[in-house]
GROMACS .gro file of C-alpha atoms in nm:
model
  329
    1UNK     CA    1  -2.717  -0.241   1.203
    2UNK     CA    2  -2.889   0.097   1.219
    3UNK     CA    3  -2.574   0.264   1.350
    4UNK     CA    4  -2.365   0.127   1.063
    5UNK     CA    5  -2.619   0.262   0.814
    6UNK     CA    6  -2.637   0.599   0.993
    7UNK     CA    7  -2.258   0.640   0.982
    8UNK     CA    8  -2.256   0.549   0.613
    9UNK     CA    9  -2.522   0.810   0.544
   10UNK     CA   10  -2.303   1.062   0.723
   11UNK     CA   11  -2.007   0.986   0.497
   12UNK     CA   12  -2.222   0.974   0.182
   13UNK     CA   13  -2.349   1.321   0.273
   14UNK     CA   14  -1.990   1.448   0.271
   15UNK     CA   15  -1.929   1.453   0.645
   16UNK     CA   16  -1.638   1.296   0.835
   17UNK     CA   17  -1.686   1.026   1.094
   18UNK     CA   18  -1.508   1.062   1.428
   19UNK     CA   19  -1.235   0.838   1.559
   20UNK     CA   20  -1.476   0.697   1.816
   21UNK     CA   21  -1.727   0.615   1.544
   22UNK     CA   22  -1.456   0.445   1.337
   23UNK     CA   23  -1.353   0.237   1.640
   24UNK     CA   24  -1.713   0.122   1.672
   25UNK     CA   25  -1.718   0.015   1.306
   26UNK     CA   26  -1.388  -0.175   1.314
   27UNK     CA   27  -1.514  -0.378   1.610
   28UNK     CA   28  -1.852  -0.485   1.474
   29UNK     CA   29  -1.929  -0.856   1.496
   30UNK     CA   30  -1.857  -1.115   1.228
   31UNK     CA   31  -2.233  -1.137   1.175
   32UNK     CA   32  -2.249  -0.768   1.080
   33UNK     CA   33  -1.929  -0.762   0.875
   34UNK     CA   34  -2.094  -0.833   0.539
   35UNK     CA   35  -2.329  -0.540   0.594
   36UNK     CA   36  -2.030  -0.319   0.678
   37UNK     CA   37  -1.854  -0.428   0.358
   38UNK     CA   38  -2.159  -0.367   0.141
   39UNK     CA   39  -2.207  -0.018   0.277
   40UNK     CA   40  -1.835   0.065   0.252
   41UNK     CA   41  -1.859  -0.031  -0.113
   42UNK     CA   42  -2.144   0.215  -0.165
   43UNK     CA   43  -1.907   0.483  -0.036
   44UNK     CA   44  -1.639   0.359  -0.276
   45UNK     CA   45  -1.882   0.368  -0.567
   46UNK     CA   46  -1.981   0.730  -0.496
   47UNK     CA   47  -1.639   0.878  -0.427
   48UNK     CA   48  -1.383   0.652  -0.597
   49UNK     CA   49  -1.570   0.507  -0.894
   50UNK     CA   50  -1.568   0.154  -1.033
   51UNK     CA   51  -1.225   0.132  -1.195
   52UNK     CA   52  -0.972  -0.090  -1.023
   53UNK     CA   53  -0.627   0.067  -1.013
   54UNK     CA   54  -0.363  -0.200  -1.082
   55UNK     CA   55  -0.001  -0.125  -0.999
   56UNK     CA   56   0.321  -0.326  -0.994
   57UNK     CA   57   0.648  -0.290  -0.806
   58UNK     CA   58   1.003  -0.410  -0.857
   59UNK     CA   59   1.257  -0.483  -0.586
   60UNK     CA   60   1.530  -0.285  -0.754
   61UNK     CA   61   1.795  -0.326  -0.483
   62UNK     CA   62   1.763  -0.604  -0.228
   63UNK     CA   63   1.887  -0.677   0.122
   64UNK     CA   64   2.156  -0.538   0.354
   65UNK     CA   65   1.921  -0.272   0.490
   66UNK     CA   66   2.054  -0.085   0.794
   67UNK     CA   67   1.706  -0.044   0.946
   68UNK     CA   68   1.567  -0.291   1.200
   69UNK     CA   69   1.198  -0.310   1.105
   70UNK     CA   70   1.086  -0.630   1.276
   71UNK     CA   71   0.873  -0.751   0.985
   72UNK     CA   72   1.128  -0.710   0.707
   73UNK     CA   73   1.321  -0.987   0.533
   74UNK     CA   74   1.571  -0.734   0.395
   75UNK     CA   75   1.699  -0.602   0.727
   76UNK     CA   76   2.069  -0.670   0.790
   77UNK     CA   77   1.979  -0.718   1.158
   78UNK     CA   78   1.818  -1.057   1.088
   79UNK     CA   79   1.925  -1.378   0.919
   80UNK     CA   80   1.645  -1.444   0.673
   81UNK     CA   81   1.830  -1.585   0.374
   82UNK     CA   82   1.685  -1.317   0.148
   83UNK     CA   83   1.849  -1.273  -0.191
   84UNK     CA   84   2.085  -0.974  -0.185
   85UNK     CA   85   2.187  -0.770  -0.488
   86UNK     CA   86   2.286  -0.412  -0.584
   87UNK     CA   87   2.072  -0.189  -0.803
   88UNK     CA   88   1.950  -0.377  -1.108
   89UNK     CA   89   2.062  -0.265  -1.450
   90UNK     CA   90   1.859  -0.023  -1.657
   91UNK     CA   91   1.756  -0.300  -1.898
   92UNK     CA   92   1.641  -0.529  -1.615
   93UNK     CA   93   1.426  -0.252  -1.467
   94UNK     CA   94   1.288  -0.154  -1.807
   95UNK     CA   95   1.200  -0.516  -1.891
   96UNK     CA   96   1.012  -0.548  -1.560
   97UNK     CA   97   0.812  -0.235  -1.646
   98UNK     CA   98   0.724  -0.378  -1.987
   99UNK     CA   99   0.600  -0.697  -1.825
  100UNK     CA  100   0.395  -0.501  -1.571
  101UNK     CA  101   0.226  -0.293  -1.843
  102UNK     CA  102   0.143  -0.604  -2.044
  103UNK     CA  103  -0.020  -0.754  -1.734
  104UNK     CA  104  -0.253  -0.455  -1.691
  105UNK     CA  105  -0.063  -0.230  -1.451
  106UNK     CA  106  -0.127   0.140  -1.496
  107UNK     CA  107   0.175   0.239  -1.288
  108UNK     CA  108   0.513   0.092  -1.207
  109UNK     CA  109   0.733   0.158  -0.907
  110UNK     CA  110   1.098   0.091  -0.834
  111UNK     CA  111   1.159   0.005  -0.469
  112UNK     CA  112   1.504  -0.011  -0.308
  113UNK     CA  113   1.617  -0.147   0.025
  114UNK     CA  114   1.807   0.078   0.264
  115UNK     CA  115   1.752   0.389   0.473
  116UNK     CA  116   1.776   0.617   0.171
  117UNK     CA  117   1.986   0.688  -0.134
  118UNK     CA  118   2.344   0.730  -0.016
  119UNK     CA  119   2.490   0.635  -0.355
  120UNK     CA  120   2.455   0.927  -0.595
  121UNK     CA  121   2.501   0.701  -0.897
  122UNK     CA  122   2.216   0.474  -0.788
  123UNK     CA  123   1.979   0.768  -0.749
  124UNK     CA  124   2.076   0.917  -1.085
  125UNK     CA  125   2.033   0.580  -1.257
  126UNK     CA  126   1.688   0.534  -1.101
  127UNK     CA  127   1.578   0.877  -1.221
  128UNK     CA  128   1.708   0.801  -1.570
  129UNK     CA  129   1.533   0.466  -1.610
  130UNK     CA  130   1.204   0.596  -1.469
  131UNK     CA  131   1.213   0.883  -1.716
  132UNK     CA  132   1.275   0.634  -1.997
  133UNK     CA  133   0.991   0.406  -1.884
  134UNK     CA  134   0.744   0.691  -1.879
  135UNK     CA  135   0.853   0.819  -2.220
  136UNK     CA  136   0.876   0.487  -2.404
  137UNK     CA  137   0.603   0.282  -2.235
  138UNK     CA  138   0.354   0.556  -2.150
  139UNK     CA  139   0.298   0.414  -1.802
  140UNK     CA  140   0.288   0.614  -1.480
  141UNK     CA  141   0.609   0.583  -1.278
  142UNK     CA  142   0.656   0.588  -0.901
  143UNK     CA  143   0.939   0.530  -0.658
  144UNK     CA  144   0.995   0.403  -0.305
  145UNK     CA  145   1.351   0.485  -0.208
  146UNK     CA  146   1.343   0.533   0.169
  147UNK     CA  147   1.402   0.861   0.348
  148UNK     CA  148   1.398   1.140   0.090
  149UNK     CA  149   1.543   1.492   0.086
  150UNK     CA  150   1.359   1.781  -0.076
  151UNK     CA  151   1.629   1.802  -0.346
  152UNK     CA  152   1.585   1.433  -0.429
  153UNK     CA  153   1.208   1.475  -0.440
  154UNK     CA  154   1.245   1.759  -0.689
  155UNK     CA  155   1.478   1.545  -0.903
  156UNK     CA  156   1.220   1.265  -0.911
  157UNK     CA  157   0.951   1.513  -1.011
  158UNK     CA  158   1.175   1.640  -1.291
  159UNK     CA  159   1.222   1.281  -1.410
  160UNK     CA  160   0.846   1.238  -1.450
  161UNK     CA  161   0.768   1.053  -1.128
  162UNK     CA  162   0.414   1.129  -1.016
  163UNK     CA  163   0.392   0.944  -0.683
  164UNK     CA  164   0.634   0.872  -0.404
  165UNK     CA  165   0.571   0.577  -0.177
  166UNK     CA  166   0.657   0.589   0.195
  167UNK     CA  167   0.454   0.368   0.426
  168UNK     CA  168   0.379   0.477   0.780
  169UNK     CA  169   0.369   0.098   0.848
  170UNK     CA  170   0.147   0.130   1.156
  171UNK     CA  171   0.008   0.375   1.410
  172UNK     CA  172   0.238   0.627   1.572
  173UNK     CA  173   0.159   0.480   1.913
  174UNK     CA  174   0.287   0.138   1.801
  175UNK     CA  175   0.574   0.235   1.567
  176UNK     CA  176   0.848   0.223   1.838
  177UNK     CA  177   0.759  -0.144   1.888
  178UNK     CA  178   0.843  -0.231   1.528
  179UNK     CA  179   1.144  -0.009   1.449
  180UNK     CA  180   1.405   0.190   1.645
  181UNK     CA  181   1.656   0.291   1.376
  182UNK     CA  182   1.429   0.565   1.240
  183UNK     CA  183   1.128   0.746   1.378
  184UNK     CA  184   0.771   0.816   1.280
  185UNK     CA  185   0.874   1.178   1.244
  186UNK     CA  186   1.130   1.071   0.980
  187UNK     CA  187   0.836   0.934   0.781
  188UNK     CA  188   0.656   1.268   0.809
  189UNK     CA  189   0.962   1.458   0.684
  190UNK     CA  190   0.988   1.237   0.376
  191UNK     CA  191   0.616   1.266   0.302
  192UNK     CA  192   0.621   1.642   0.337
  193UNK     CA  193   0.934   1.671   0.120
  194UNK     CA  194   0.763   1.470  -0.154
  195UNK     CA  195   0.448   1.680  -0.131
  196UNK     CA  196   0.650   2.004  -0.135
  197UNK     CA  197   0.810   1.890  -0.462
  198UNK     CA  198   0.468   1.836  -0.617
  199UNK     CA  199   0.460   1.458  -0.587
  200UNK     CA  200   0.149   1.275  -0.475
  201UNK     CA  201   0.222   1.041  -0.187
  202UNK     CA  202   0.128   0.677  -0.159
  203UNK     CA  203   0.137   0.570   0.206
  204UNK     CA  204  -0.024   0.294   0.407
  205UNK     CA  205   0.094   0.016   0.627
  206UNK     CA  206   0.096  -0.347   0.731
  207UNK     CA  207  -0.169  -0.519   0.939
  208UNK     CA  208  -0.086  -0.813   1.158
  209UNK     CA  209   0.221  -0.664   1.328
  210UNK     CA  210   0.058  -0.697   1.670
  211UNK     CA  211  -0.133  -0.369   1.657
  212UNK     CA  212  -0.487  -0.336   1.790
  213UNK     CA  213  -0.791  -0.256   1.574
  214UNK     CA  214  -0.795   0.088   1.737
  215UNK     CA  215  -0.437   0.146   1.621
  216UNK     CA  216  -0.542   0.065   1.265
  217UNK     CA  217  -0.800   0.342   1.300
  218UNK     CA  218  -0.527   0.568   1.441
  219UNK     CA  219  -0.311   0.509   1.132
  220UNK     CA  220  -0.604   0.584   0.901
  221UNK     CA  221  -0.669   0.918   1.070
  222UNK     CA  222  -0.298   1.006   1.052
  223UNK     CA  223  -0.304   0.939   0.677
  224UNK     CA  224  -0.611   1.162   0.651
  225UNK     CA  225  -0.435   1.442   0.839
  226UNK     CA  226  -0.136   1.412   0.603
  227UNK     CA  227  -0.359   1.444   0.296
  228UNK     CA  228  -0.271   1.101   0.157
  229UNK     CA  229  -0.489   0.994  -0.137
  230UNK     CA  230  -0.330   0.657  -0.220
  231UNK     CA  231  -0.328   0.395   0.056
  232UNK     CA  232  -0.178   0.046   0.012
  233UNK     CA  233  -0.285  -0.195   0.284
  234UNK     CA  234  -0.048  -0.487   0.331
  235UNK     CA  235  -0.097  -0.796   0.543
  236UNK     CA  236   0.196  -0.948   0.728
  237UNK     CA  237   0.349  -1.257   0.576
  238UNK     CA  238   0.572  -1.378   0.863
  239UNK     CA  239   0.933  -1.424   0.752
  240UNK     CA  240   1.154  -1.682   0.922
  241UNK     CA  241   1.442  -1.510   1.100
  242UNK     CA  242   1.255  -1.188   1.178
  243UNK     CA  243   1.117  -1.104   1.524
  244UNK     CA  244   0.763  -1.128   1.382
  245UNK     CA  245   0.813  -1.476   1.236
  246UNK     CA  246   0.571  -1.622   1.491
  247UNK     CA  247   0.295  -1.362   1.462
  248UNK     CA  248  -0.051  -1.514   1.447
  249UNK     CA  249  -0.238  -1.448   1.122
  250UNK     CA  250  -0.538  -1.219   1.138
  251UNK     CA  251  -0.879  -1.366   1.061
  252UNK     CA  252  -0.998  -1.271   0.710
  253UNK     CA  253  -1.313  -1.100   0.841
  254UNK     CA  254  -1.103  -0.887   1.078
  255UNK     CA  255  -0.890  -0.778   0.783
  256UNK     CA  256  -1.194  -0.697   0.572
  257UNK     CA  257  -1.346  -0.486   0.851
  258UNK     CA  258  -1.029  -0.278   0.859
  259UNK     CA  259  -1.036  -0.228   0.481
  260UNK     CA  260  -1.399  -0.116   0.502
  261UNK     CA  261  -1.331   0.129   0.784
  262UNK     CA  262  -1.043   0.286   0.589
  263UNK     CA  263  -1.301   0.362   0.319
  264UNK     CA  264  -1.531   0.527   0.576
  265UNK     CA  265  -1.240   0.743   0.700
  266UNK     CA  266  -1.084   0.813   0.358
  267UNK     CA  267  -1.380   0.809   0.117
  268UNK     CA  268  -1.195   0.970  -0.176
  269UNK     CA  269  -0.867   0.777  -0.147
  270UNK     CA  270  -0.729   0.505  -0.372
  271UNK     CA  271  -0.733   0.218  -0.119
  272UNK     CA  272  -0.530  -0.076  -0.245
  273UNK     CA  273  -0.503  -0.434  -0.126
  274UNK     CA  274  -0.136  -0.522  -0.154
  275UNK     CA  275   0.121  -0.763  -0.011
  276UNK     CA  276  -0.001  -1.068   0.177
  277UNK     CA  277  -0.357  -1.069   0.042
  278UNK     CA  278  -0.319  -1.413  -0.116
  279UNK     CA  279  -0.194  -1.574   0.207
  280UNK     CA  280  -0.419  -1.392   0.453
  281UNK     CA  281  -0.747  -1.344   0.266
  282UNK     CA  282  -0.728  -1.660   0.057
  283UNK     CA  283  -1.068  -1.724  -0.104
  284UNK     CA  284  -1.205  -1.395   0.029
  285UNK     CA  285  -0.973  -1.169  -0.174
  286UNK     CA  286  -1.256  -1.049  -0.396
  287UNK     CA  287  -1.448  -0.928  -0.092
  288UNK     CA  288  -1.185  -0.660  -0.034
  289UNK     CA  289  -1.280  -0.510  -0.370
  290UNK     CA  290  -1.648  -0.544  -0.283
  291UNK     CA  291  -1.585  -0.393   0.058
  292UNK     CA  292  -1.437  -0.054  -0.021
  293UNK     CA  293  -1.101  -0.120  -0.187
  294UNK     CA  294  -1.041   0.035  -0.529
  295UNK     CA  295  -0.700  -0.099  -0.626
  296UNK     CA  296  -0.473  -0.401  -0.615
  297UNK     CA  297  -0.103  -0.465  -0.647
  298UNK     CA  298  -0.033  -0.731  -0.908
  299UNK     CA  299   0.263  -0.946  -1.004
  300UNK     CA  300   0.432  -1.015  -0.670
  301UNK     CA  301   0.594  -0.809  -0.396
  302UNK     CA  302   0.941  -0.735  -0.265
  303UNK     CA  303   1.051  -1.068  -0.118
  304UNK     CA  304   0.732  -1.275  -0.146
  305UNK     CA  305   0.547  -1.401  -0.453
  306UNK     CA  306   0.194  -1.303  -0.543
  307UNK     CA  307  -0.029  -1.508  -0.768
  308UNK     CA  308  -0.056  -1.519  -1.144
  309UNK     CA  309  -0.185  -1.198  -1.295
  310UNK     CA  310  -0.426  -1.401  -1.505
  311UNK     CA  311  -0.610  -1.498  -1.184
  312UNK     CA  312  -0.626  -1.135  -1.071
  313UNK     CA  313  -0.755  -1.017  -1.408
  314UNK     CA  314  -1.019  -1.289  -1.405
  315UNK     CA  315  -1.123  -1.187  -1.054
  316UNK     CA  316  -1.172  -0.828  -1.169
  317UNK     CA  317  -1.377  -0.938  -1.469
  318UNK     CA  318  -1.590  -1.162  -1.252
  319UNK     CA  319  -1.662  -0.859  -1.032
  320UNK     CA  320  -1.761  -0.658  -1.339
  321UNK     CA  321  -1.466  -0.424  -1.291
  322UNK     CA  322  -1.218  -0.538  -1.555
  323UNK     CA  323  -1.349  -0.379  -1.872
  324UNK     CA  324  -1.036  -0.170  -1.936
  325UNK     CA  325  -0.790  -0.452  -1.868
  326UNK     CA  326  -0.596  -0.651  -2.131
  327UNK     CA  327  -0.770  -0.960  -2.266
  328UNK     CA  328  -0.672  -1.301  -2.136
  329UNK     CA  329  -0.525  -1.551  -2.380
   0.00000   0.00000   0.00000
């Protein structure tokens, strides 16, 4: 208990903890986990404030992805039965953004399946609709379009995009076990291209892929080295037909320890609980927001449903952190 408090005092004083110290924290016992969460939340309160950042995403182009990520329902390498479709129309994307804003989202992102943007028309249409959304709805716009060139990053910046999303997915030491059609270094190139164009980068990963707690710490330190200030933390929802369909679910307290340790390592970052929280955390979802997290993804994910936004808004109000959100009917 004293060591947890001492490490928190170190972070609160503006110092960084070491990787070894973080590995100690992520492996504390279930009995000490609530203390870890409470102290991580003190760090969140000091460096990230009390607002909860709500964002929403849209699966703008689905399926037939050339990459072989073992967790993904959209990979063409696996038979998952996922719905496949080309890029949605401008009006469909715009309507989704309107719905997201009405539900309390402060930013909206278009996500597309595939390695990158090989169709020039698709990329141009995405830039156009994002520019329109920002202008007409006054909501922040983001994009997650796979591997990105510097020229494409500059075009997104010109269109008004403020953040580019590119997950590391996991630790570098484990990445070859989940994907072989692109490399960890490809992720770095995309992130650096986005940053060079003046875009902030949103990057995190998925827990429950078979990684160790120490590899979760490794990913957090990589994000720190890359200067990432927005970190979505997803939890695997096993998809039938993928190689990870039989992965065993992580225990909720194990997940919450990881969230808390990310806050120790990245005290200033926007740390967001995202896909899979409903299935994996169940009744303990609110503890993520009382254990260091400062954001949530609302309204569903790429190929899996979330829960009603009314439940999420009520959760935030019950935590005393929903004052700026739209009123419930």
